[in-house]
Coordinates of C-alpha atoms in Angstrom, one line a residue:
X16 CA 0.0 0.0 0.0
X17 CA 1.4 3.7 -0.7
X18 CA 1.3 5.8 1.5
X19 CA 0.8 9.6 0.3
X20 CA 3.1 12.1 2.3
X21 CA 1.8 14.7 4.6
X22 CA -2.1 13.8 4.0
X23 CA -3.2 10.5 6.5
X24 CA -6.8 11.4 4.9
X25 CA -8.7 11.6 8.7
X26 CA -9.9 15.0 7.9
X27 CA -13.3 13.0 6.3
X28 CA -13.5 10.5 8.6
X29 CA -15.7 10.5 11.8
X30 CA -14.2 7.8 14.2
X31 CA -13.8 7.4 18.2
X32 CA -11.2 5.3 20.1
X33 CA -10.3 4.6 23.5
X34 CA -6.6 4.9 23.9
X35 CA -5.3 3.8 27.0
X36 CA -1.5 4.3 27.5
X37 CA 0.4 1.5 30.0
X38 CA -1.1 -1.1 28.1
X39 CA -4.4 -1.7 28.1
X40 CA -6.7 -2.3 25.3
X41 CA -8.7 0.5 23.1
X42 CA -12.2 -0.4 22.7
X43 CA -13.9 0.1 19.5
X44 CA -16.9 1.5 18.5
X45 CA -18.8 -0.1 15.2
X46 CA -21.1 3.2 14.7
X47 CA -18.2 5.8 13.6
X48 CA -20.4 8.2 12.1
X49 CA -21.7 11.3 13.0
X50 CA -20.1 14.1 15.4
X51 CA -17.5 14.8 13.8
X52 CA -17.1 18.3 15.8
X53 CA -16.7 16.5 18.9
X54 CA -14.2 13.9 17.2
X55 CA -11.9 16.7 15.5
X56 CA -11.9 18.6 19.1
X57 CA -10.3 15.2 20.7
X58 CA -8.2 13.8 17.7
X59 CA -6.6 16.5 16.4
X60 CA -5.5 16.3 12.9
X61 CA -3.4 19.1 11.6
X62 CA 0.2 20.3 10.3
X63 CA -0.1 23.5 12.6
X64 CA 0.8 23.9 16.4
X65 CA -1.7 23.0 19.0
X66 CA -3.7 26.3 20.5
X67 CA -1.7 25.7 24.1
X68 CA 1.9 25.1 22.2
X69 CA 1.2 28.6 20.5
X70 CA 0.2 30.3 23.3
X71 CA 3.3 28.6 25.3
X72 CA 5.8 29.9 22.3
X73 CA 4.6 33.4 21.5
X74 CA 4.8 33.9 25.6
X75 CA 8.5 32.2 25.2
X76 CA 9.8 34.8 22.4
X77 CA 9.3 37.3 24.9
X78 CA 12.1 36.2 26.8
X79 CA 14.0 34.8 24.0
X80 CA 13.5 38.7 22.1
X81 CA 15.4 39.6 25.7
X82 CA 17.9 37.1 25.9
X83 CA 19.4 37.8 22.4
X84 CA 18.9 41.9 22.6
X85 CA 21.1 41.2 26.4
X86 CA 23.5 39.6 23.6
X87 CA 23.4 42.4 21.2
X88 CA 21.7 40.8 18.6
X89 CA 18.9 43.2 17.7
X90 CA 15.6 41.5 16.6
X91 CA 11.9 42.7 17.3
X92 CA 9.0 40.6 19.0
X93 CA 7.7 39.8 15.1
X94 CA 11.0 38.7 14.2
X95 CA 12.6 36.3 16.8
X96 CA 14.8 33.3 15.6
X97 CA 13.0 29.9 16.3
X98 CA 16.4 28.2 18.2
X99 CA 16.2 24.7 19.2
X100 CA 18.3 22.9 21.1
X101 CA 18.1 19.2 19.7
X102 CA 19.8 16.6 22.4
X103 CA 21.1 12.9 21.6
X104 CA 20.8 9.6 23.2
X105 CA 23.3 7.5 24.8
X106 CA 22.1 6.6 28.2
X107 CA 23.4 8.3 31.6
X108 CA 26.6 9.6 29.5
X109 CA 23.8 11.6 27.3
X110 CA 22.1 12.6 30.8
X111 CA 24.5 14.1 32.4
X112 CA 26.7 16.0 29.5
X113 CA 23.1 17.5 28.4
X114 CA 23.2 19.2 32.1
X115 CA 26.4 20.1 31.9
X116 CA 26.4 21.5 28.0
X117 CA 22.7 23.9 29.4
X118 CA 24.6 24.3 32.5
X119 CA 27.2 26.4 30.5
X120 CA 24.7 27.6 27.9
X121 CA 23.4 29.5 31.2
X122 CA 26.4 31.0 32.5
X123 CA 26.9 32.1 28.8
X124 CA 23.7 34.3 28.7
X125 CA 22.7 32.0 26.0
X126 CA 19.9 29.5 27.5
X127 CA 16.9 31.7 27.4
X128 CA 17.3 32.4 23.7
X129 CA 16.0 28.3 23.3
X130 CA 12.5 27.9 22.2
X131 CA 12.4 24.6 22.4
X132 CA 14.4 21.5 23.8
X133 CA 13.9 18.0 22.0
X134 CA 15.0 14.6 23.1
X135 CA 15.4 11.1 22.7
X136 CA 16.2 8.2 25.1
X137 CA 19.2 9.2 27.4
X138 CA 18.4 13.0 27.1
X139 CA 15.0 13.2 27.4
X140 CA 16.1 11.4 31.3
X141 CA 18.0 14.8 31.9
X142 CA 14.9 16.7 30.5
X143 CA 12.2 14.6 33.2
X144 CA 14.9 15.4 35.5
X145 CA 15.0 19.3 34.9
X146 CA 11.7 19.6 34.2
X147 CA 10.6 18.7 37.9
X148 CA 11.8 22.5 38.7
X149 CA 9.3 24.5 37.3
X150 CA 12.8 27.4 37.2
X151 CA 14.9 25.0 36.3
X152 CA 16.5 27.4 33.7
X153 CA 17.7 30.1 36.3
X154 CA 18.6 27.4 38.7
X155 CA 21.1 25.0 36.9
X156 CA 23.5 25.4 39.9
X157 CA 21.0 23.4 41.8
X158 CA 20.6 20.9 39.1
X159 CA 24.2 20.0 38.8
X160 CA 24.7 19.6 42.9
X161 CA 21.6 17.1 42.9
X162 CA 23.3 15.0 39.9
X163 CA 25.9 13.6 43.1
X164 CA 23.3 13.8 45.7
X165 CA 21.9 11.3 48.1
X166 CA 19.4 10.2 45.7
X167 CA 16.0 8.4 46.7
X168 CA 15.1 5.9 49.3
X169 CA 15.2 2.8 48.5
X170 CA 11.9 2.1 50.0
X171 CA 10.1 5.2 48.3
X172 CA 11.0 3.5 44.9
X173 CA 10.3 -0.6 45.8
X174 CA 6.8 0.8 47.3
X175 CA 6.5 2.9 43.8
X176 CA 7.2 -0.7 42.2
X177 CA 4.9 -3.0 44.4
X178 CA 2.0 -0.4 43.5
X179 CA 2.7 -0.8 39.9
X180 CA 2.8 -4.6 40.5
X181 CA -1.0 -4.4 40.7
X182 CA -2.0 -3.2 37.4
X183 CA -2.5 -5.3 34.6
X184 CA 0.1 -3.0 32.4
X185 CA 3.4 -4.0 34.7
X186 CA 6.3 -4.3 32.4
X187 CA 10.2 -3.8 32.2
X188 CA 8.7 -0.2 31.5
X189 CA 8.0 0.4 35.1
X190 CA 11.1 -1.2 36.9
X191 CA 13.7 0.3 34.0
X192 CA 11.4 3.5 34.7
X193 CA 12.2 3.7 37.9
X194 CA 15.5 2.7 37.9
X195 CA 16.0 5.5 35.7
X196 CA 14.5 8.2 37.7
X197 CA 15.4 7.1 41.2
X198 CA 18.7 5.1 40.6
X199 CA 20.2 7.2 38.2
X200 CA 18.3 11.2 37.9
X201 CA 18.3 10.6 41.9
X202 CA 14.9 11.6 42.0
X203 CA 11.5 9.6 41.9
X204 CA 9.0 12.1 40.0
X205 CA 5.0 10.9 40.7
X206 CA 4.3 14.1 38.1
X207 CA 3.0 14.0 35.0
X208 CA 4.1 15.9 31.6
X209 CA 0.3 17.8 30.7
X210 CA 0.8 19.4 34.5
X211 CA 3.8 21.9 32.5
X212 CA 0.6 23.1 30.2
X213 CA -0.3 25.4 32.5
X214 CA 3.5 26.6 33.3
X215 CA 4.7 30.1 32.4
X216 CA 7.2 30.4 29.3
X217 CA 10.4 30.4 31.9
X218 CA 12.0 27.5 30.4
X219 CA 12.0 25.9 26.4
X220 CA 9.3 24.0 25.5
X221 CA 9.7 20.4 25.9
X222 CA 9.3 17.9 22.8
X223 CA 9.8 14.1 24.0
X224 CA 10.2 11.9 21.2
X225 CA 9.7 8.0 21.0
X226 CA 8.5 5.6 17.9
X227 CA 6.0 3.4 17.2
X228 CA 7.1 -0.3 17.1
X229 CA 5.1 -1.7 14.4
X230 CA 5.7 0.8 12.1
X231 CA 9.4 0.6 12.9
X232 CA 9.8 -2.8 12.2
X233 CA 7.7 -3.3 9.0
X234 CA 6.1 0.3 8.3
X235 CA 6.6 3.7 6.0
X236 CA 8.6 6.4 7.6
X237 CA 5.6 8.6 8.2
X238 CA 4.0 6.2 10.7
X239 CA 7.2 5.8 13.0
X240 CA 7.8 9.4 14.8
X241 CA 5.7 9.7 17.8
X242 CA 6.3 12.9 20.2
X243 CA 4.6 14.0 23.5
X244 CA 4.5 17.2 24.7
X245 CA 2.7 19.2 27.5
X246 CA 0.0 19.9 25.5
X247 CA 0.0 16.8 22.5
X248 CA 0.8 13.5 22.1
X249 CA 0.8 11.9 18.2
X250 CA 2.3 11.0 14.8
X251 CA 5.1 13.9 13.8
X252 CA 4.3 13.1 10.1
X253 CA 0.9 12.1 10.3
X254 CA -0.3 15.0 11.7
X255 CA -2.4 13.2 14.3
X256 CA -2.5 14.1 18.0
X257 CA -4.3 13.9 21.2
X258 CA -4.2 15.8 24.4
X259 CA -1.5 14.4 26.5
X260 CA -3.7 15.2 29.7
X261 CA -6.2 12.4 28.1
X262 CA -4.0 10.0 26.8
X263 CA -5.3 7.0 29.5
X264 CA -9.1 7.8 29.1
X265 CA -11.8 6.4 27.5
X266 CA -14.1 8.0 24.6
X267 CA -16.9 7.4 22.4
X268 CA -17.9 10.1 19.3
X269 CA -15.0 12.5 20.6
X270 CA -16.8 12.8 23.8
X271 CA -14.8 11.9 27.1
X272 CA -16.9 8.6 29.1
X273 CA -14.6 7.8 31.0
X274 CA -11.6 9.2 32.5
X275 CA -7.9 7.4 33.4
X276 CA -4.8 8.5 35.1
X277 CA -2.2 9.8 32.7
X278 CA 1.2 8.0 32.9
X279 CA 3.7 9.6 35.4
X280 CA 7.1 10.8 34.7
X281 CA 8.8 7.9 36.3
X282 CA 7.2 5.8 33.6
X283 CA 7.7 7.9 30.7
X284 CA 11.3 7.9 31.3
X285 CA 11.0 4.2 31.2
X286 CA 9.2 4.2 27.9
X287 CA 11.3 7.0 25.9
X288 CA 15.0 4.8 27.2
X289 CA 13.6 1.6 26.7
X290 CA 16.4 0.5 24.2
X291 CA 18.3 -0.3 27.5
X292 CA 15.7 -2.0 29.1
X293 CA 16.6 -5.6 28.8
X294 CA 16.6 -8.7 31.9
X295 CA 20.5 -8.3 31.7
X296 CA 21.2 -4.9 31.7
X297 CA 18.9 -4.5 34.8
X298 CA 20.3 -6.7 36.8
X299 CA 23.4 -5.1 36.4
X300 CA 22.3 -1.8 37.0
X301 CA 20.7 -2.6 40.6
X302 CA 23.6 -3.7 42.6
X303 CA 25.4 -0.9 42.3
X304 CA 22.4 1.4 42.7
X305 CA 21.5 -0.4 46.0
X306 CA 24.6 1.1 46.9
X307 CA 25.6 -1.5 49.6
X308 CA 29.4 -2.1 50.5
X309 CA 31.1 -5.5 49.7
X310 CA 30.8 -7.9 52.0
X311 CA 28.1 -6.1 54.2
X312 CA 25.1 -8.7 52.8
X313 CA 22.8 -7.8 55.2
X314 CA 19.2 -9.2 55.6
X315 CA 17.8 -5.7 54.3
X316 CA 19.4 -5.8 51.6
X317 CA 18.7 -9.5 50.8
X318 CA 14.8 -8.4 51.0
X319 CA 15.0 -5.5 49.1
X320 CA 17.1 -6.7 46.1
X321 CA 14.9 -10.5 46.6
X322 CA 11.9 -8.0 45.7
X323 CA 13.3 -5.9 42.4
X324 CA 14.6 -9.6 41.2
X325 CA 11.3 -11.0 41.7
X326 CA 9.7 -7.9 39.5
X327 CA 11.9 -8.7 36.8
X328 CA 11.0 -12.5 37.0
X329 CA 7.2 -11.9 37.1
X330 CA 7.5 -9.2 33.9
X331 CA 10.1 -11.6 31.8
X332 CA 7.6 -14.6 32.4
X333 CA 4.9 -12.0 30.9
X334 CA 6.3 -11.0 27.6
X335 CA 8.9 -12.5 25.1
X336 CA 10.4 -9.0 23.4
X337 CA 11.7 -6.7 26.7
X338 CA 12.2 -3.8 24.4
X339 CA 8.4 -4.1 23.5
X340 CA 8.2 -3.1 27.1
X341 CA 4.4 -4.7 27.3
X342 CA 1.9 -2.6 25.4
X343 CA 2.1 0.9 26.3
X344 CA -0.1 2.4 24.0
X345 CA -3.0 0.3 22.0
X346 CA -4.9 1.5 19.6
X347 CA -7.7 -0.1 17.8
X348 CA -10.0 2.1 15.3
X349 CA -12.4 1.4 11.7
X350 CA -9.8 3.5 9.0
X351 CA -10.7 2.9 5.8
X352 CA -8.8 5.1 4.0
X353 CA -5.7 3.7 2.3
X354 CA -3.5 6.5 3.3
X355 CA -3.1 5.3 6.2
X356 CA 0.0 3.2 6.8
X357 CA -1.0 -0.7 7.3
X358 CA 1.5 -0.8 10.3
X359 CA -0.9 1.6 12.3
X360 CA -4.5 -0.1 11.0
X361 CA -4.4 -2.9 13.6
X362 CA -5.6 -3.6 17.1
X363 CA -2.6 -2.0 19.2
X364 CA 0.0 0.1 18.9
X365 CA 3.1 0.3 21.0
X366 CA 5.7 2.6 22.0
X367 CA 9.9 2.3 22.0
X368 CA 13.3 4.3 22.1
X369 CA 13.4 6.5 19.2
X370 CA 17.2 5.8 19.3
X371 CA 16.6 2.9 17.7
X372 CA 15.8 4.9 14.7
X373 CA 18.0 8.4 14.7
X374 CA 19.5 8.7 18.0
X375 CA 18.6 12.6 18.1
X376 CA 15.4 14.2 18.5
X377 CA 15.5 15.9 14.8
X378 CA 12.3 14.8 12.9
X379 CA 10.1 17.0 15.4
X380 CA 11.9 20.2 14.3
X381 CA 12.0 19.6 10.6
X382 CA 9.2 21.6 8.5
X383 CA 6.7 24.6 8.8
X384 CA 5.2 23.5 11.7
X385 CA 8.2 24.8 14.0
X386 CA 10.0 26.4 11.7
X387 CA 13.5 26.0 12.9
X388 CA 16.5 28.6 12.2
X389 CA 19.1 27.3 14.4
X390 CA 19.3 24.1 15.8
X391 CA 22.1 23.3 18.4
X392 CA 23.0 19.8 18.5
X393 CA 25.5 18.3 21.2
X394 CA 25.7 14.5 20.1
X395 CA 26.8 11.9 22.7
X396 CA 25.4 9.0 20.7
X397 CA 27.9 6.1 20.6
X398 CA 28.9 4.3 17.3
X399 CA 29.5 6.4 14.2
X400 CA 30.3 10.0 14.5
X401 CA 27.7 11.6 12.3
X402 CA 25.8 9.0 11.9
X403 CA 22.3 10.6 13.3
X404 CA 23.1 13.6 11.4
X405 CA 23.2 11.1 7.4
X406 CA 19.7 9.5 9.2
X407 CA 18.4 12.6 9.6
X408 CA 19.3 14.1 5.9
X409 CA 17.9 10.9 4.6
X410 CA 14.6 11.1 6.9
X411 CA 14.2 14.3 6.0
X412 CA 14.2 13.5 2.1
X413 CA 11.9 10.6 2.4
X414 CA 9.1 13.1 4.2
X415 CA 10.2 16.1 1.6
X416 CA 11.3 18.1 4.0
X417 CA 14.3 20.4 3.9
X418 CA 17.4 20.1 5.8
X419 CA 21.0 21.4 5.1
X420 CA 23.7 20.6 2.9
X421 CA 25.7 17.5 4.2
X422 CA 29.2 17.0 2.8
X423 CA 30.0 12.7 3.2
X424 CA 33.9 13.9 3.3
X425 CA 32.9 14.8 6.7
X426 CA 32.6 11.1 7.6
X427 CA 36.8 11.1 6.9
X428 CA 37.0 12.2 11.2
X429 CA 34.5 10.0 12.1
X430 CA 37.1 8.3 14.2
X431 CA 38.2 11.7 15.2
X432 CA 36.0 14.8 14.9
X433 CA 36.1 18.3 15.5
X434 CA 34.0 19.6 18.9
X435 CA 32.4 21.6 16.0
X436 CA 30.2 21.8 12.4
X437 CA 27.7 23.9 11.0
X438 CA 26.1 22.9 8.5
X439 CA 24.3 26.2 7.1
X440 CA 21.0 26.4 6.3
X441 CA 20.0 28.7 3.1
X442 CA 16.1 29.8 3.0
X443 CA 14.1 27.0 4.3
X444 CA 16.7 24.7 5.9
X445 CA 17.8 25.3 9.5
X446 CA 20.9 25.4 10.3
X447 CA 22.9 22.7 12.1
X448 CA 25.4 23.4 14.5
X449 CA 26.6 19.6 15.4
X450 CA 28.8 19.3 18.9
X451 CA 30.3 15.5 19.6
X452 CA 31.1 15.2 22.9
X453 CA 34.6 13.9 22.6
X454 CA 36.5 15.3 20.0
X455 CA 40.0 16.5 18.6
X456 CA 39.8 19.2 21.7
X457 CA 40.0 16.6 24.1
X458 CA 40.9 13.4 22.8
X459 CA 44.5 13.5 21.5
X460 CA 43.7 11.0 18.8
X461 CA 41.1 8.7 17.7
X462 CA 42.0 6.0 20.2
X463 CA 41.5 8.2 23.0
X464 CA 37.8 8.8 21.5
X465 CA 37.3 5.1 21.4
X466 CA 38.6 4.4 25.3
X467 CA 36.4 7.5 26.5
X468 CA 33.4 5.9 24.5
X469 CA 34.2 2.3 26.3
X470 CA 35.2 4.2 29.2
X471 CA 31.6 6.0 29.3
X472 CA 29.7 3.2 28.0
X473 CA 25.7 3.7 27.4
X474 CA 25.5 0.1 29.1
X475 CA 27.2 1.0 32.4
X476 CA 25.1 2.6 34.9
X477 CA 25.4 4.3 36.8
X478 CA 28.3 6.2 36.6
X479 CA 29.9 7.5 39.7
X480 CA 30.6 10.6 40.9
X481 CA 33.9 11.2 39.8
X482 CA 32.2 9.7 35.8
X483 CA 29.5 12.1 36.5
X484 CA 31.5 15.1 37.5
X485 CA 33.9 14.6 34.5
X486 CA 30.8 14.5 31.8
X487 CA 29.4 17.5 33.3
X488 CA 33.1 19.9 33.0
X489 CA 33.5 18.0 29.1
X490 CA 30.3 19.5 28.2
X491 CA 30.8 23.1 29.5
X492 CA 34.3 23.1 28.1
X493 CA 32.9 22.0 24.6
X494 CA 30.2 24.6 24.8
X495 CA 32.2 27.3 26.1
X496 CA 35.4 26.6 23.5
X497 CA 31.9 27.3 20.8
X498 CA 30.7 30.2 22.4
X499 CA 31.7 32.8 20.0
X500 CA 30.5 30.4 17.0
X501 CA 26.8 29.5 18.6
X502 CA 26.9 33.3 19.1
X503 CA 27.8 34.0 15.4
X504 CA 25.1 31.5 14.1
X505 CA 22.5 33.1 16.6
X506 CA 22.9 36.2 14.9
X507 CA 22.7 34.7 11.3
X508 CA 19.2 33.2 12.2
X509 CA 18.4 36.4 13.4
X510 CA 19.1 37.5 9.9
X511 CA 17.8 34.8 8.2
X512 CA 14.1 35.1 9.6
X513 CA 14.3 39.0 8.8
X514 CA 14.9 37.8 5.2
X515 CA 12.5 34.7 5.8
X516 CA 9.5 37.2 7.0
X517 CA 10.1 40.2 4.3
X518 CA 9.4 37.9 2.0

């Protein structure tokens, strides 16, 4: 079946669905017609920003417009560069550089001239993590210091788990979830993403990104790229969204029957870094998160680690593919048109890493719909240097949209790459400024980049203090080493938009 780009066709269909997210089943209605009204106000099928998203941005160029005038770059409220800053994967090493490369970004004067933060896997962590502060943006000092701090009870997070235990949805998604919050972001966060709707524009807007499995596996492009937001949740290319702050209730006609909690942030983390989330990789991640000395095997600690064991038992005897992660998210609906990908027209639908398909959070700020100047883009991925950036020239090709110029003679220092590219965009391409992490700056050859990667491994969590604390000073050095060339490209989107708006 084709599929035809940028039109899914629901604009003529009246249907109704019950989409519950941590897995359990959406309930179909036979008699789809009628009410349309209602439907469209539920399932929201457009190429333009959601009502609350706009509001949220046009209240967020206010204090970019400041940011960049404190900088001496001279713009007007009708003419602010749309900057995002578009973070990697790469597990805890992706967490905690991301903190440390903002960290710098706001001792540079240079953070509040973000409108928007995207991530995928190991960054989004650091964004659940930052997120909790509501002024997280002015208070990055605080965010670093609680990066080494005591953490969270052990209790706090096993009574999370046995809670969890109950519903018919538990999965690896829940223990890797809170593993990832608690064991490694040190903090156990019960909140959920829709309650930042209502925030003030003090920080960048949040894009989450994730995939859908089916589509991934055997599907078009267009059905893969899933994002959730404060206000949204829905297909990038298929224009198809929902309120977050529903997603986990039941409707019928587009009208709301009956209403389910949303999913916390403890299990969206577990969700969006599910790549890591196999039976092996757990089980090495809680003894040292545990945090008890060698030798001292005391009955408490017996108990305790006896109970997260037997939670991984009682999930692996449950499902056969742990990066599956149960069914988060099923969908079942009556779609008759054929524009509509075949990977997406069956009973259920699930939700995994985006890593697994580009290992950066780019498809969400490709197009119109955001229309993207600048974005800034420190990579920590392991593998191939530059890799995410060919996936994201070819994505971008296969859904027509545009993206900058990308020279393959840059793949040469793969092994051994600069701390920094741009990659220019002319009229409608944004353009690309494209960090690595380590680099010629501070790796003296190509070996050295190959220990740190080993050294800083995506599979070995969690890093201590003295791993964390050299991630976090890497990313400010590579950052502030930029400074003058971020600046440079700030004020060349600046122009840019001028030129983009006068027509």
């Amino acid at each position: 079946m084709q599929t035809q780009r940028g039109n899914t066709g629901f604009s003529g269909l009246g249907f109704c669905f019950w989409l519950m997210i941590s897995g359990v089943a959406l309930q179909t209605v036979d008699n789809m017609e009628g009410n349309m009204t209602a439907s469209e106000e539920t399932i929201r099928h457009s190429s333009s920003l959601c009502a609350g998203e706009q509001q949220y941005i046009d209240r967020r160029k206010e204090v970019v417009l400041q940011a960049l005038n404190n900088l001496q770059i001279n713009c007007n409220a009708d003419l602010v560069p749309h900057i995002a800053l578009v973070a990697s994967g790469g597990g805890q090493r992706a967490a905690v550089s991301l903190i440390g490369f903002l960290y710098q970004l706001e001792k540079e004067a240079m953070l509040n001239t973000l409108l928007y933060i995207g991530g995928v896997s190991g960054s989004t962590w650091s964004m659940a993590f930052l997120y909790n502060d509501p002024q997280w943006s002015s208070n990055m000092d605080e965010a670093v210091s609680k990066l080494s701090g005591p953490g969270v009870e052990l209790e706090h997070a096993v009574a999370w788990l046995a809670e969890q235990s109950k519903e018919e949805c538990f999965s690896l998604t829940d223990i890797w979830g809170v593993l990832t919050s608690a064991g490694i972001m040190k903090q156990l966060d019960k909140r959920h993403l829709s309650e930042e709707a209502s925030r003030n524009a003090t920080n960048p807007y949040p894009i989450y990104c994730a995939l859908e499995k089916h589509c991934f596996s055997h599907g078009p492009l267009q059905g893969k790229w899933f994002e959730v937001s404060p206000h949204e949740a829905g297909f990038t290319e298929l224009n198809l969204f929902v309120e977050t702050s529903l997603l986990g209730s039941k409707f019928h006609n587009g009208e709301l029957i009956e209403k389910k909690p949303e999913m916390d942030m403890i299990r969206l983390q577990g969700v969006l870094g599910c790549a890591l989330a196999h039976e092996e990789v757990i089980r090495d991640v809680i003894p040292p998160w545990l945090n008890v000395p060698i030798g001292d095997v005391t009955t408490e600690y017996l108990r305790l680690y006896n109970v997260l064991r037997n939670l991984i038992t009682l999930t692996s005897s449950t499902i056969q593919d742990p990066t599956a992660l149960s069914e988060l998210e099923k969908l079942q609906k009556i779609l008759d048109d054929d524009s509509v990908p075949d990977c997406l027209q069956t009973k259920e639908f699930h939700l995994i890493d985006a890593g697994l398909l580009i290992n950066m959070a780019y498809p969400s700020f490709l197009g119109e719909k955001r229309d993207i100047d600048l974005i800034i883009a420190p990579e920590s991925s392991a593998g191939i240097m530059f890799e995410t950036l060919i996936l994201a020239r070819n994505y971008a090709a296969e859904v027509n949209k545009p993206f900058p110029q990308i020279d393959d003679k840059i793949l040469e220092e793969s092994n051994w790459p600069k701390d920094c590219y741009v990659f220019e965009g002319k009229e409608k391409e944004p353009t690309i400024i494209y960090m690595p992490l380590f680099n010629q700056q501070n790796c003296k050859d190509a070996e050295e980049v190959r220990e740190k990667m080993k050294e800083f491994s995506t599979f070995h969590l969690p890093f201590s203090e003295e791993k964390i604390n050299f991630l976090l000073e890497t990313a400010k050095t590579n950052m502030k080493n930029n400074r003058e060339i971020v600046l440079r490209e700030m004020r060349k989107a600046a122009l840019r938009r001028m030129r983009k708006m006068s027509g």
